[in-house]
C-alpha angles and dihedrals in degrees: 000000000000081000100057100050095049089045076058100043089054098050082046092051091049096049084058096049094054099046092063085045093049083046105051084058103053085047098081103055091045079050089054107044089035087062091039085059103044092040081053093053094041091054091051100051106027093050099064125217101251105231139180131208125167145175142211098187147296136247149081095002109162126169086222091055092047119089114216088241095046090049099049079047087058102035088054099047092046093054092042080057100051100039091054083060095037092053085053077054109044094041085058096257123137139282094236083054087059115034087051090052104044083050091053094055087050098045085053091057125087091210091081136055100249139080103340096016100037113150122236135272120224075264110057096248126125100230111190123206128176141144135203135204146190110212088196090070098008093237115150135171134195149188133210131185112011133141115180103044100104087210118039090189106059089048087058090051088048091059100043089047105030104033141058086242150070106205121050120168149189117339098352085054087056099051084041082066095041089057101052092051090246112156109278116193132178115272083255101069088077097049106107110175096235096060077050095054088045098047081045087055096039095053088045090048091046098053097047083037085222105185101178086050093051088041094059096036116075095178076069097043094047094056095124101036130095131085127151106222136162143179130206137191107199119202091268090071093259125149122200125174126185131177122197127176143146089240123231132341115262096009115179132192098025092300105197110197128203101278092079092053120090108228098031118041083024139018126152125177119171084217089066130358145304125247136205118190140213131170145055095353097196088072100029078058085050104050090035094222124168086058083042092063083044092050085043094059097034099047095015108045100222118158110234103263089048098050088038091052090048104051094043104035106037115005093046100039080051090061093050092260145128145185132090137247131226110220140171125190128218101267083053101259114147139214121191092188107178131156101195126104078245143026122167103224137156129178136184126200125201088274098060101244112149132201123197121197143170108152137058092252 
């Protein structure tokens, strides 16, 4: 009998010695193909998809109102924009790199109100404004105001890189440029005959406050709005936004819109997203929006589309506002929000693929 139970203790202890055995090695290949799949995971969701979206205003933009010729014009210019940011991306170069040089092929052409094509003050002037910012350290700089300066936009990267501040405006905005070597032109240089012919109609309408006139005519309507703008994520998972526009039609005192101010013509966090504006600025300054897309996300937890919907179609049409914003969060994903019947708009993924659009369809 005692035996027979240590005869069985020892079958038992033996039995216990070999599974651990059996197991260990197993161990190593379950190792192995545990960490492959979670450095494949990591690498999927740690390295972003760079990714591009821009704007050239938004408004009355009606296909009825759009010549063929007119919409192929826009439709060009708005691709040649976005592929010179989407080759920086693409070559690993930065989002600020980007964002700055898309801006730059939209403020030389007269199609968009900013640079080249800037709209008129009650004045007659051609007044810039932009604003640039790097979603990785949250620095930012701006300009307001200036006349003479050929890219907004470059003289807004030169403040927020080369100065102690963030908002520069009218002439010492300009010296600041001079300073700095950046392209100076004569005022001329802005004045396209067709701005001319809507700040001509506006004043008229205005003084015989002809509001059938203003109602049918959507050079009139679209008066304040404007505004070129793109953001940019780089392979780096940087995110970089920047506005420039020549502001509203028939502005008087010095107005200053929306594009200049940090936080609502213009807002970028690495943690969230980055936001370009267009639209009526007075509102866009009020509700704050483009850091209130940004707030929604952080202490919220929106996703993009849903923060971008909120702030534009409820919270800012609340207000009494309208416009759109171009965005981009920080895993690539992109929102074009407008509530205007129009918004030109264009974006690029990592793949390549590109999307073209003008109206709200």
């Amino acid at each position: 009998m005692k035996y027979s139970i240590l005869l069985s203790i020892s079958f038992l202890w033996l039995l216990s010695c070999n599974n651990p055995k059996e197991k260990a090695a197993e161990t190593p290949d379950d190792s192995s193909t545990t960490e492959a799949s979670s450095e494949a995971m990591t690498n999927t969701s740690e390295t972003p998809q760079f990714s591009i979206v821009i704007h050239g205003g938004a408004g009355t933009i009606l296909k009825k109102n759009m010549t063929p010729e007119k919409e192929a014009a826009y439709r060009e210019k708005l691709e040649e924009a976005i592929r010179v940011g989407y080759n920086i991306l693409e070559n690993g170069g930065s989002s600020l790199d980007a964002v700055q040089k898309t801006i730059n092929v939209m403020e030389d052409s007269p199609l968009f109100n900013s640079g080249k094509g800037a709209v008129f003050t009650h004045e007659g002037y051609n007044e810039h404004d932009a604003s640039i910012m790097d979603g990785k350290t949250l620095n930012a700089g701006a300009s307001a105001g200036t006349r003479i300066v050929r890219n907004p936009i470059n003289l807004a990267r030169a403040v927020m890189e080369d100065s102690p501040h963030v908002l520069l405006s009218g002439r010492g905005a300009e010296e600041f440029a001079k300073e700095k070597g950046l392209t100076i032109v004569d005022p001329s240089y802005f004045f396209t005959d067709s701005r001319m012919e809507t700040l001509k109609r506006v004043i008229e309408s205005e003084n015989q406050k002809n509001k059938v006139s203003a109602f049918y005519d959507e050079n009139i309507r679209d008066s304040k709005y404007g505004t070129v703008g793109c953001v940019a994520l780089d392979k780096n998972g940087n995110i970089a936004a920047g506005t420039s526009t020549g502001g509203m039609t028939n502005k008087r005192w010095g107005r200053i819109g929306d594009s200049p101010i940090i936080g609502a013509g213009t807002y970028a966090n690495n943690k969230t997203c980055g936001i370009s504006s267009t639209g009526w600025g007075e509102y866009f300054i009020r509700g704050v929006v483009a850091y209130d897309i940004s707030a929604l996300m952080e202490y919220k937890g929106l996703t993009l589309k849903e923060a971008t919907h909120e702030v534009i179609q409820n919270k800012l049409t609340q207000l009494g506002g309208d416009g759109g914003i171009v965005a981009l969060d920080h895993q690539g994903n992109v929102s074009m929000e407008f509530n205007t019947p129009g918004m030109y708009r264009a974006s690029m993924n990592a793949n390549g693929d590109l999307y073209i659009g003008l109206y709200k369809d």
